[in-house]
Structure formats: structure tokens, C-alpha cells
Amino acid sequence: TSNQMWGGRFAAGPDAIMEAINASIGFDKRLAAQDIAGSRAHAAMLAATGIVEPSDAEAMREGLLTVLSEIEGGTFEFSTALEDIHMNVEARLKTLIGEPAGRLHTGRSRNDQVATDFKLWVRDQLDAAEAQLLALLRALLAQAEAGADWVMPGFTHLQTAQPVTWGHHMMAYVEMFGRDLSRVRDARVRMNESPLGAAALAGTGFPIDRHMTAAALGFDRPAANSLDAVSDRDFALEFLSVASISAVHLSRMAEELVIWSSAQFRFVTLSDRFSTGSSIMPQKKNPDAAELIRAKIGRIFGANVALTLVMKGLPLAYSKDMQEDKEQVFDAADNWLLALAAMEGMVRDMSANVPALEAAAASGFSTATDLADWLVRELNLPFREAHHVTGALVALAEKKGCDLPDLSLSDMTSVHDGITGAVFDVLGVHNSVASRTSYGGTAPDQVRTQIARWKEILG
Ligand code: ARG
């Protein structure tokens, strides 16, 4: 049998393989609520503009609400033959209300519908991501506040570089996830234009009111070009880009948690709630959540690449290629939101091992830069010479198998005779971090200033 939507032109129905490659209902049923919201807005507008009778619009409204409750209640029967969510909803509406259902599609097309539904769905995900990022930022701030003056090693090349504070390290992630938050908000503003009423591609002669449907669906305005309205998937690409960058941040932090929770580091203890055990090794406590978060970038960035390649080279306006947009975005959104939630839980629950952090901060000649700075400040050495003198002292300490503060004053003066006992003051890690008072530096007071600023931003 030929298709009930376009059977007029067709003598035969599709081959089973055609149906299999063509149908999107298996995944776009996730757009049901958005699809019905779009149809309700369109129906109300058709009545307000006199394009359909108010009684017909009322029948559409009631029928659409019934369809929605059937879908939400799990009693709706989705049909692959009806291809996608738009036609499944409309066909059911026809069964429920008869003839007026056939008037709903006046002045719109499935191309408008899919772009509208998908935008509404992505917009919801941006809102969910905003809420989840805010929760993560609050968890990081709580950690930063608790440990604004705990010292730990700061690394470059994963080699001990200089002491920093735990609070400072946590606040570095606050900056990163804070930029993710701002990207989420920017993307939402840019995408919030309604495609509905593009009427496939060229607009329509019916006196539709696109401003009315845009407002009803919470869009800021209708999209200004009907060709662009139905072919734009920038909003999905931008969503995936924002998610990808955020997933990079999640992955970097997850990697640190994996390292920090190892027996060799012992910087943090992850909670039982966010760890797993081993089926064979009774002592094990594994950071699986962190590892999975670290991995999520693979599928999220994969989706970003996949949709970029789908869109590349598509002529205007709609092409069926664009049906390949949804599964990528669905999967990326699900996994990004889950990773954000898991990271929030891990950060909230984890406890820092303060003595281990401090011991690690004091090892590995971490205050060598403080020593060089002291030589510049107190002995007026050029920095390059101070660097050289300090390097010689590090080599001496290494030869003696000790750290810089363990050298004697005569060891020190054997390398440079101007050095006095006052130098030992700057070799302690607490003095070191306290001295880093430049804006954005690791000194506890600077960290507290940034914590206060962020608390104000987050309200
Ligand atoms: N299922 C389609 C999609 O996801 C809906 C739009 C179909 N439009 C069309 N002209 N065939 O993109």
C-alpha cells in the first residue's frame, strides 16, 4: 500500500530495505514532547490568523494532548512505516479527530518541524548542562574553600615544579568549567530563533504569524531566512563543540583524579560511592568513574566530527542527510550530562590527604625558584646567575641525597659565599605559597579573593 501522507503520487509502497534506511522513528521518538509543543503552537496560530476554524484548532489541541499522554503513558504504538515522529503523531491525530488533523500541516513542513523540535530539544540540554555545570562549580568551590591553604606540589611536565595550594588547583578547574558555562549560555542565545513556518524552504502564501509561534515556543524571534531556517544545524554543531571542550576539561580532571588516587600519590581518597572493587584483588578500590569520564570525550568529540562531516558540502536547503544529526547529538548530550554529574559527585565526596600533599609539596626541590628569587632580592644577583647558583645547590643536595632545606649553611656558602642563614626562611613550602601574592597567584589570600568572586558570580 502506498503512503498515507504522499500516496497520491505513488502506486507502490517502499521496499523493506528502503523503509529500514529511511525511518528515524527508532530514535526521533525522543522528540515527541517537542513535536507536540510545536504542533500546538502552530494550531493555535492557524486559528488566530483565520487560516483554520477555531473549532478545528480546538480539536487539534485536544487531540495533540491525548497523543502526548499516550506517548508519556507508554501506550502509543510507534510505526516504522510512518517513518518519523512527525508523521507518527499526525497519523494518530487523524485517527483521533478525523478531518481537522489534515488541516494542521497548512503552512508548515516536516523540515520546519524537525528543525524546530531538534532546537527545542538541544535548548533543553543546554539548560540541563547549565544546571549541572553550576552544581559542579559549587562542589569545586567547596573543595577550594576547605583547602585554600593546604600545600601540594604544582607540576609542569608532571614533574614537581613549585608548591601551590589545593584551593588554587581546585580554582583552576572552576575557571575552566566557568568558561564552559559561559559557552553554554552563549550558544543558547545564538540558537534561540524559530524555524517554524519556513514551510519546507521558501515560506508560504498563507498569512501565518511566525512571530506568534516563535513566542509560544520560547524563541526570541523567528529565523529571518526560510532557506537557512530549515538547513541550519549550526546549533547542533555548536552544542557538540561546547560539549567537546567541556569533555576535554572533564577528561583532564578525571586523569588527575586517577593519578592522585593511586597508591604512589595518595593525594586523594575517592568515596566508596564513586569507586568500584576488584573481583579478584580484595584490596582494590578503583577510580572507574574517573576513568569513564576520561573516556567520554571519545564519543562526544566523535559526534562532533561525525555531524560536521554530515553537514559539510550539503547544498541548500534540506537534504535527508540531516536526519543523521540526531543520534550523534542524543548520545553526546546523554554522556556529557552523565559525566558532569559523575564529576560533581566525585568532587563533592573526595577527601584530600593533607599530610601526603604537604610531604609531596616539600620534596623534589620544589622551592628552588624561591631560593633563586631570594638570591636576586637579597644579594642583587641577576636572575640568570641566581638560577645557576641554585642549580648548583640542587645538584649538591641531590649528591648528598637530601632536599634543599636539609643543606647546611656551609654547604650553601660553598656554592655562593654571600648566602646567609636567612635563606632557610624561603625554603619552607608554606612561606613559598604565601609569597605568591601576585594577582591570580597561589597565595591563600589570592585564592580566597577568587573564591569570593566566584561565589558572587554564582549567587
Ligand atoms: N525524519 C526527518 C529528519 O529527521 C524529518 C524531515 C523529513 N523531511 C523530508 N523532507 N523528508 O530529518
Short mmCIF file of C-alpha atoms and ligand atoms in Angstrom, two decimals:
data_model
loop_
_atom_site.label_atom_id
_atom_site.label_comp_id
_atom_site.label_asym_id
_atom_site.label_seq_id
_atom_site.Cartn_x
_atom_site.Cartn_y
_atom_site.Cartn_z
CA THR A 1 0.00 0.00 0.00
CA SER A 2 1.20 3.46 -0.72
CA ASN A 3 1.98 6.09 1.88
CA GLN A 4 -0.88 7.85 3.63
CA MET A 5 0.99 11.20 3.61
CA TRP A 6 2.07 11.24 -0.03
CA GLY A 7 0.25 8.23 -1.53
CA GLY A 8 -1.36 10.41 -4.18
CA ARG A 9 1.73 10.29 -6.32
CA PHE A 10 2.80 6.73 -5.52
CA ALA A 11 1.43 3.45 -6.83
CA ALA A 12 3.63 1.17 -4.69
CA GLY A 13 4.86 1.25 -1.11
CA PRO A 14 8.55 1.20 -0.17
CA ASP A 15 10.81 -1.83 -0.18
CA ALA A 16 11.57 -3.12 3.30
CA ILE A 17 15.17 -2.01 2.91
CA MET A 18 14.04 1.44 1.85
CA GLU A 19 11.92 1.61 4.98
CA ALA A 20 14.83 0.45 7.12
CA ILE A 21 17.27 3.06 5.84
CA ASN A 22 14.67 5.80 5.78
CA ALA A 23 12.96 5.51 9.13
CA SER A 24 14.06 7.67 12.05
CA ILE A 25 11.26 6.87 14.48
CA GLY A 26 13.54 4.47 16.39
CA PHE A 27 15.45 7.45 17.72
CA ASP A 28 13.46 10.60 16.96
CA LYS A 29 10.66 9.45 19.25
CA ARG A 30 12.74 11.30 21.84
CA LEU A 31 11.43 14.48 20.21
CA ALA A 32 7.78 13.64 20.89
CA ALA A 33 7.13 16.31 23.52
CA GLN A 34 8.84 18.97 21.40
CA ASP A 35 6.96 17.86 18.29
CA ILE A 36 3.61 18.15 20.03
CA ALA A 37 4.52 21.52 21.55
CA GLY A 38 5.40 22.75 18.04
CA SER A 39 2.12 21.45 16.61
CA ARG A 40 0.10 23.03 19.39
CA ALA A 41 1.75 26.39 18.76
CA HIS A 42 1.14 26.04 15.03
CA ALA A 43 -2.53 25.02 15.51
CA ALA A 44 -3.22 27.99 17.80
CA MET A 45 -1.59 30.31 15.28
CA LEU A 46 -3.64 28.87 12.38
CA ALA A 47 -6.80 29.73 14.29
CA ALA A 48 -5.60 33.17 15.40
CA THR A 49 -4.81 34.11 11.80
CA GLY A 50 -8.11 32.75 10.48
CA ILE A 51 -6.43 30.04 8.40
CA VAL A 52 -8.43 27.30 10.17
CA GLU A 53 -11.70 27.40 12.10
CA PRO A 54 -11.36 27.86 15.85
CA SER A 55 -13.30 24.62 16.37
CA ASP A 56 -10.80 22.71 14.24
CA ALA A 57 -7.89 24.21 16.17
CA GLU A 58 -9.57 23.22 19.41
CA ALA A 59 -9.96 19.65 18.13
CA MET A 60 -6.25 19.64 17.18
CA ARG A 61 -5.30 20.94 20.62
CA GLU A 62 -7.28 18.30 22.46
CA GLY A 63 -6.15 15.54 20.12
CA LEU A 64 -2.50 16.52 20.49
CA LEU A 65 -2.83 16.45 24.28
CA THR A 66 -4.27 12.95 24.01
CA VAL A 67 -1.39 11.85 21.80
CA LEU A 68 1.08 13.31 24.30
CA SER A 69 -0.49 11.47 27.20
CA GLU A 70 -0.50 8.24 25.19
CA ILE A 71 3.21 8.64 24.46
CA GLU A 72 4.03 9.58 28.04
CA GLY A 73 1.92 6.71 29.33
CA GLY A 74 3.71 4.23 27.08
CA THR A 75 0.56 3.13 25.25
CA PHE A 76 1.36 4.84 21.94
CA GLU A 77 2.21 2.46 19.13
CA PHE A 78 5.07 3.81 17.07
CA SER A 79 5.12 2.68 13.46
CA THR A 80 8.24 2.36 11.33
CA ALA A 81 6.12 2.64 8.22
CA LEU A 82 5.24 6.14 9.39
CA GLU A 83 8.96 6.93 9.27
CA ASP A 84 9.39 9.60 11.92
CA ILE A 85 7.89 11.24 14.98
CA HIS A 86 6.18 13.96 12.95
CA MET A 87 4.16 11.52 10.85
CA ASN A 88 3.50 9.16 13.75
CA VAL A 89 1.94 12.00 15.73
CA GLU A 90 -0.06 13.32 12.80
CA ALA A 91 -1.37 9.88 11.82
CA ARG A 92 -2.54 9.20 15.36
CA LEU A 93 -4.16 12.64 15.47
CA LYS A 94 -6.06 11.75 12.30
CA THR A 95 -7.38 8.58 13.92
CA LEU A 96 -8.41 10.55 16.99
CA ILE A 97 -10.01 13.66 15.48
CA GLY A 98 -10.50 12.90 11.79
CA GLU A 99 -10.62 15.59 9.15
CA PRO A 100 -9.26 18.60 11.12
CA ALA A 101 -5.98 16.71 11.59
CA GLY A 102 -5.39 17.07 7.86
CA ARG A 103 -5.51 20.88 8.20
CA LEU A 104 -2.69 21.04 10.77
CA HIS A 105 0.04 20.82 8.13
CA THR A 106 -1.09 24.03 6.41
CA GLY A 107 1.80 26.46 6.02
CA ARG A 108 4.48 24.22 7.52
CA SER A 109 6.56 21.18 6.56
CA ARG A 110 8.38 18.35 8.25
CA ASN A 111 11.57 20.25 7.51
CA ASP A 112 10.33 23.03 9.78
CA GLN A 113 9.13 20.52 12.31
CA VAL A 114 12.36 18.60 12.60
CA ALA A 115 14.46 21.75 12.86
CA THR A 116 12.09 23.19 15.46
CA ASP A 117 11.81 20.01 17.53
CA PHE A 118 15.53 19.43 17.50
CA LYS A 119 16.29 23.00 18.50
CA LEU A 120 13.86 22.79 21.38
CA TRP A 121 15.49 19.55 22.48
CA VAL A 122 19.03 20.91 22.25
CA ARG A 123 17.92 24.02 24.12
CA ASP A 124 16.68 21.82 26.97
CA GLN A 125 20.04 20.08 27.04
CA LEU A 126 21.85 23.40 27.27
CA ASP A 127 19.63 24.28 30.22
CA ALA A 128 20.38 20.94 31.85
CA ALA A 129 24.10 21.39 31.20
CA GLU A 130 23.97 24.85 32.74
CA ALA A 131 22.41 23.46 35.92
CA GLN A 132 24.90 20.59 36.05
CA LEU A 133 27.88 22.89 35.48
CA LEU A 134 26.66 25.16 38.28
CA ALA A 135 26.47 22.17 40.62
CA LEU A 136 29.99 21.10 39.65
CA LEU A 137 31.31 24.64 40.16
CA ARG A 138 29.78 24.72 43.64
CA ALA A 139 31.38 21.37 44.52
CA LEU A 140 34.79 22.65 43.34
CA LEU A 141 34.36 25.89 45.29
CA ALA A 142 33.60 23.93 48.46
CA GLN A 143 36.83 21.95 47.99
CA ALA A 144 38.78 25.14 47.31
CA GLU A 145 37.40 26.82 50.38
CA ALA A 146 38.22 23.87 52.63
CA GLY A 147 41.79 23.72 51.36
CA ALA A 148 42.64 27.31 50.49
CA ASP A 149 45.94 26.92 52.35
CA TRP A 150 46.76 23.23 52.06
CA VAL A 151 50.01 22.95 50.14
CA MET A 152 50.58 20.47 47.35
CA PRO A 153 53.08 20.20 44.52
CA GLY A 154 52.36 22.15 41.39
CA PHE A 155 53.58 20.32 38.30
CA THR A 156 54.84 21.08 34.85
CA HIS A 157 55.63 18.09 32.61
CA LEU A 158 54.17 16.17 35.59
CA GLN A 159 57.47 16.95 37.32
CA THR A 160 57.40 18.79 40.64
CA ALA A 161 57.68 22.49 39.82
CA GLN A 162 56.65 24.76 42.71
CA PRO A 163 54.34 24.38 45.69
CA VAL A 164 50.78 25.52 45.11
CA THR A 165 47.68 25.37 47.25
CA TRP A 166 44.90 22.80 46.94
CA GLY A 167 42.48 25.69 46.74
CA HIS A 168 44.40 27.16 43.83
CA HIS A 169 44.33 23.86 41.95
CA MET A 170 40.58 23.46 42.51
CA MET A 171 40.01 27.03 41.36
CA ALA A 172 41.86 26.33 38.12
CA TYR A 173 39.03 23.91 37.30
CA VAL A 174 36.49 26.48 38.40
CA GLU A 175 37.89 28.79 35.71
CA MET A 176 37.70 26.05 33.07
CA PHE A 177 34.18 24.87 33.88
CA GLY A 178 33.19 28.51 34.29
CA ARG A 179 34.18 29.13 30.67
CA ASP A 180 32.17 26.05 29.68
CA LEU A 181 29.20 27.60 31.45
CA SER A 182 29.65 30.84 29.55
CA ARG A 183 29.88 28.91 26.25
CA VAL A 184 26.64 27.10 27.10
CA ARG A 185 24.92 30.42 27.73
CA ASP A 186 26.30 31.99 24.55
CA ALA A 187 25.18 29.02 22.45
CA ARG A 188 21.67 29.22 23.88
CA VAL A 189 21.32 32.90 22.99
CA ARG A 190 22.57 32.35 19.43
CA MET A 191 20.39 29.34 18.66
CA ASN A 192 17.12 30.70 20.01
CA GLU A 193 15.37 31.52 16.71
CA SER A 194 12.35 29.63 15.46
CA PRO A 195 12.44 27.70 12.16
CA LEU A 196 8.68 27.02 12.27
CA GLY A 197 6.81 28.40 9.28
CA ALA A 198 9.71 28.17 6.83
CA ALA A 199 7.22 25.90 5.05
CA ALA A 200 9.84 23.48 3.70
CA LEU A 201 12.14 26.16 2.24
CA ALA A 202 10.52 29.19 0.58
CA GLY A 203 7.97 30.49 3.04
CA THR A 204 4.25 30.38 2.33
CA GLY A 205 1.42 32.46 0.89
CA PHE A 206 -0.79 31.68 3.87
CA PRO A 207 -0.96 34.60 6.30
CA ILE A 208 0.86 32.71 9.05
CA ASP A 209 2.29 34.54 12.07
CA ARG A 210 5.78 33.21 12.70
CA HIS A 211 6.31 35.72 15.50
CA MET A 212 3.38 34.20 17.34
CA THR A 213 4.63 30.60 17.10
CA ALA A 214 8.18 31.71 17.95
CA ALA A 215 6.96 33.42 21.12
CA ALA A 216 4.75 30.47 22.09
CA LEU A 217 7.75 28.15 21.95
CA GLY A 218 10.04 30.46 23.93
CA PHE A 219 12.14 31.53 20.95
CA ASP A 220 13.39 35.10 20.86
CA ARG A 221 12.27 35.60 17.24
CA PRO A 222 11.59 33.66 14.04
CA ALA A 223 14.62 32.78 11.92
CA ALA A 224 14.90 35.50 9.29
CA ASN A 225 15.56 33.35 6.22
CA SER A 226 13.37 30.37 5.38
CA LEU A 227 16.13 28.54 3.47
CA ASP A 228 18.52 28.91 6.37
CA ALA A 229 15.85 28.08 8.94
CA VAL A 230 15.47 24.51 7.67
CA SER A 231 19.11 23.87 6.72
CA ASP A 232 20.84 25.28 9.76
CA ARG A 233 22.36 22.71 12.06
CA ASP A 234 24.94 25.12 13.49
CA PHE A 235 23.10 24.98 16.75
CA ALA A 236 23.73 21.22 16.97
CA LEU A 237 27.37 21.64 15.90
CA GLU A 238 27.86 24.40 18.44
CA PHE A 239 26.28 22.22 21.11
CA LEU A 240 28.71 19.43 20.23
CA SER A 241 31.65 21.84 20.19
CA VAL A 242 30.75 23.22 23.60
CA ALA A 243 30.26 19.68 24.90
CA SER A 244 33.59 18.60 23.39
CA ILE A 245 35.56 21.39 25.03
CA SER A 246 33.85 20.69 28.32
CA ALA A 247 34.56 16.97 27.91
CA VAL A 248 38.24 17.84 27.46
CA HIS A 249 38.15 19.62 30.80
CA LEU A 250 36.35 16.69 32.39
CA SER A 251 38.90 14.31 30.93
CA ARG A 252 41.87 16.29 32.23
CA MET A 253 40.45 16.50 35.71
CA ALA A 254 39.49 12.81 35.61
CA GLU A 255 43.06 11.95 34.68
CA GLU A 256 44.34 13.89 37.68
CA LEU A 257 41.94 12.05 39.96
CA VAL A 258 43.15 8.72 38.60
CA ILE A 259 46.74 9.73 39.28
CA TRP A 260 46.01 11.33 42.64
CA SER A 261 44.10 8.33 43.97
CA SER A 262 46.91 5.90 43.13
CA ALA A 263 48.97 4.32 45.95
CA GLN A 264 52.04 6.14 44.60
CA PHE A 265 50.45 9.58 45.03
CA ARG A 266 47.78 9.11 47.73
CA PHE A 267 46.73 12.77 47.27
CA VAL A 268 43.02 11.97 47.47
CA THR A 269 40.71 9.27 48.68
CA LEU A 270 37.66 8.82 46.47
CA SER A 271 34.46 7.89 48.22
CA ASP A 272 33.14 4.34 48.15
CA ARG A 273 30.07 5.73 46.41
CA PHE A 274 32.17 6.69 43.39
CA SER A 275 34.60 3.76 43.31
CA THR A 276 34.48 0.09 42.45
CA GLY A 277 36.26 -3.00 43.73
CA SER A 278 38.01 -5.87 42.01
CA SER A 279 36.55 -9.34 41.62
CA ILE A 280 39.91 -10.96 42.31
CA MET A 281 42.07 -8.49 44.27
CA PRO A 282 40.38 -7.83 47.61
CA GLN A 283 42.42 -4.73 48.42
CA LYS A 284 41.48 -2.83 45.26
CA LYS A 285 39.49 0.35 45.08
CA ASN A 286 39.33 1.55 41.51
CA PRO A 287 38.52 5.04 40.20
CA ASP A 288 36.20 3.72 37.47
CA ALA A 289 34.00 6.80 37.37
CA ALA A 290 37.05 8.98 36.70
CA GLU A 291 38.26 6.60 34.01
CA LEU A 292 34.89 6.59 32.27
CA ILE A 293 34.68 10.38 32.44
CA ARG A 294 38.18 10.49 30.97
CA ALA A 295 36.96 8.33 28.09
CA LYS A 296 33.69 10.14 27.32
CA ILE A 297 35.48 12.69 25.15
CA GLY A 298 35.88 9.89 22.60
CA ARG A 299 32.21 9.60 21.76
CA ILE A 300 31.42 13.27 22.36
CA PHE A 301 34.15 14.55 20.07
CA GLY A 302 33.33 11.68 17.71
CA ALA A 303 29.78 13.01 17.42
CA ASN A 304 31.17 16.48 16.74
CA VAL A 305 33.33 15.14 13.91
CA ALA A 306 30.52 12.96 12.55
CA LEU A 307 27.94 15.73 12.30
CA THR A 308 30.48 18.19 10.90
CA LEU A 309 31.18 15.72 8.09
CA VAL A 310 27.46 15.11 7.51
CA MET A 311 26.84 18.84 7.09
CA LYS A 312 29.90 19.60 5.02
CA GLY A 313 29.04 20.07 1.37
CA LEU A 314 25.23 19.89 1.72
CA PRO A 315 23.52 22.20 -0.76
CA LEU A 316 20.63 24.33 0.49
CA ALA A 317 18.05 23.65 1.75
CA TYR A 318 17.02 20.37 3.49
CA SER A 319 18.62 17.06 2.50
CA LYS A 320 17.86 13.74 4.12
CA ASP A 321 21.49 13.52 5.22
CA MET A 322 20.42 15.80 8.04
CA GLN A 323 18.41 13.01 9.61
CA GLU A 324 21.79 11.67 10.72
CA ASP A 325 22.15 14.60 13.12
CA LYS A 326 20.03 13.35 15.99
CA GLU A 327 21.63 10.13 17.19
CA GLN A 328 25.01 11.83 17.45
CA VAL A 329 23.65 14.69 19.48
CA PHE A 330 21.48 12.46 21.67
CA ASP A 331 24.42 10.27 22.55
CA ALA A 332 26.79 13.17 23.15
CA ALA A 333 24.26 15.01 25.32
CA ASP A 334 23.44 11.95 27.43
CA ASN A 335 27.07 11.21 28.04
CA TRP A 336 28.18 14.78 28.67
CA LEU A 337 25.46 15.31 31.26
CA LEU A 338 26.25 11.99 32.91
CA ALA A 339 29.96 12.78 33.02
CA LEU A 340 29.28 16.20 34.54
CA ALA A 341 27.06 14.63 37.20
CA ALA A 342 29.62 11.92 37.98
CA MET A 343 32.39 14.50 38.27
CA GLU A 344 30.28 16.61 40.59
CA GLY A 345 29.64 13.58 42.81
CA MET A 346 33.30 12.60 42.89
CA VAL A 347 34.48 16.11 43.68
CA ARG A 348 31.85 16.56 46.37
CA ASP A 349 32.75 13.28 48.07
CA MET A 350 36.53 13.10 47.71
CA SER A 351 38.83 13.84 50.62
CA ALA A 352 42.29 15.27 50.28
CA ASN A 353 45.14 13.61 52.15
CA VAL A 354 46.61 16.81 53.54
CA PRO A 355 49.83 15.36 55.08
CA ALA A 356 50.62 13.47 51.85
CA LEU A 357 50.02 16.62 49.81
CA GLU A 358 52.33 18.62 52.05
CA ALA A 359 55.07 15.96 52.07
CA ALA A 360 54.95 15.78 48.28
CA ALA A 361 55.00 19.58 48.06
CA ALA A 362 58.19 19.70 50.11
CA SER A 363 60.03 17.09 48.05
CA GLY A 364 61.64 17.34 44.66
CA PHE A 365 63.41 20.68 45.31
CA SER A 366 60.07 22.42 44.90
CA THR A 367 61.29 25.68 46.47
CA ALA A 368 64.30 26.08 44.18
CA THR A 369 62.62 29.04 42.49
CA ASP A 370 62.11 30.67 45.91
CA LEU A 371 65.83 30.25 46.56
CA ALA A 372 66.74 31.84 43.22
CA ASP A 373 64.33 34.71 43.87
CA TRP A 374 65.93 35.21 47.31
CA LEU A 375 69.40 35.48 45.71
CA VAL A 376 68.04 38.15 43.36
CA ARG A 377 66.26 40.06 46.10
CA GLU A 378 68.85 39.84 48.93
CA LEU A 379 72.16 39.59 47.04
CA ASN A 380 71.10 41.54 43.97
CA LEU A 381 72.25 38.74 41.63
CA PRO A 382 70.96 38.84 38.06
CA PHE A 383 68.22 36.17 37.78
CA ARG A 384 70.25 34.08 35.33
CA GLU A 385 73.15 33.90 37.79
CA ALA A 386 70.80 33.14 40.67
CA HIS A 387 69.33 30.33 38.54
CA HIS A 388 72.81 28.93 38.03
CA VAL A 389 73.77 29.13 41.73
CA THR A 390 70.51 27.44 42.72
CA GLY A 391 71.03 24.74 40.13
CA ALA A 392 74.43 24.01 41.66
CA LEU A 393 72.83 23.79 45.12
CA VAL A 394 70.20 21.36 43.80
CA ALA A 395 72.96 19.24 42.29
CA LEU A 396 74.78 19.30 45.63
CA ALA A 397 71.65 18.27 47.54
CA GLU A 398 70.99 15.53 45.04
CA LYS A 399 74.53 14.24 45.51
CA LYS A 400 74.03 14.25 49.28
CA GLY A 401 70.70 12.54 48.95
CA CYS A 402 68.79 15.32 50.73
CA ASP A 403 66.43 18.17 49.87
CA LEU A 404 67.28 21.89 49.74
CA PRO A 405 66.23 22.80 53.33
CA ASP A 406 68.46 19.95 54.61
CA LEU A 407 71.68 21.55 53.29
CA SER A 408 73.85 23.23 55.93
CA LEU A 409 74.77 26.89 55.75
CA SER A 410 78.36 25.93 54.93
CA ASP A 411 77.07 23.76 52.05
CA MET A 412 75.26 26.90 50.85
CA THR A 413 78.23 29.24 51.18
CA SER A 414 80.47 26.72 49.43
CA VAL A 415 78.43 27.49 46.30
CA HIS A 416 77.96 31.24 46.91
CA ASP A 417 79.62 32.99 49.82
CA GLY A 418 77.02 35.74 50.11
CA ILE A 419 74.27 33.35 51.30
CA THR A 420 73.16 33.81 54.93
CA GLY A 421 71.02 31.78 57.34
CA ALA A 422 68.00 33.92 56.41
CA VAL A 423 67.73 31.87 53.22
CA PHE A 424 66.17 28.97 55.12
CA ASP A 425 63.02 31.03 55.67
CA VAL A 426 62.12 30.90 51.98
CA LEU A 427 62.75 27.17 51.62
CA GLY A 428 59.60 26.16 53.53
CA VAL A 429 56.56 25.35 51.39
CA HIS A 430 54.11 27.43 53.41
CA ASN A 431 56.30 30.50 53.08
CA SER A 432 56.67 29.73 49.40
CA VAL A 433 52.95 29.71 48.64
CA ALA A 434 52.28 32.66 50.94
CA SER A 435 54.80 34.71 48.95
CA ARG A 436 52.96 34.19 45.61
CA THR A 437 50.71 37.19 46.11
CA SER A 438 50.54 38.46 42.52
CA TYR A 439 47.03 38.66 41.06
CA GLY A 440 45.85 35.14 40.28
CA GLY A 441 48.76 33.61 42.22
CA THR A 442 48.64 30.69 44.60
CA ALA A 443 48.88 32.61 47.91
CA PRO A 444 45.94 31.63 50.14
CA ASP A 445 44.72 35.23 50.25
CA GLN A 446 44.65 35.42 46.46
CA VAL A 447 42.80 32.11 46.30
CA ARG A 448 40.25 33.35 48.84
CA THR A 449 39.74 36.50 46.77
CA GLN A 450 38.94 34.35 43.73
CA ILE A 451 36.65 32.08 45.74
CA ALA A 452 34.73 35.16 46.92
CA ARG A 453 34.49 36.48 43.36
CA TRP A 454 33.09 33.19 42.09
CA LYS A 455 30.65 32.90 44.96
CA GLU A 456 29.30 36.27 43.97
CA ILE A 457 29.08 35.27 40.30
CA LEU A 458 27.22 32.06 41.18
CA GLY A 459 25.00 33.84 43.68
N1 ARG B 1 12.82 12.42 9.64
C1 ARG B 1 13.30 13.61 9.03
C2 ARG B 1 14.60 14.07 9.69
O1 ARG B 1 14.90 13.62 10.74
C3 ARG B 1 12.29 14.69 9.13
C4 ARG B 1 12.28 15.65 7.97
C5 ARG B 1 11.94 14.97 6.74
N2 ARG B 1 11.78 15.90 5.68
C6 ARG B 1 11.74 15.49 4.41
N3 ARG B 1 11.60 16.38 3.51
N4 ARG B 1 11.86 14.22 4.11
O2 ARG B 1 15.33 14.89 9.17
#
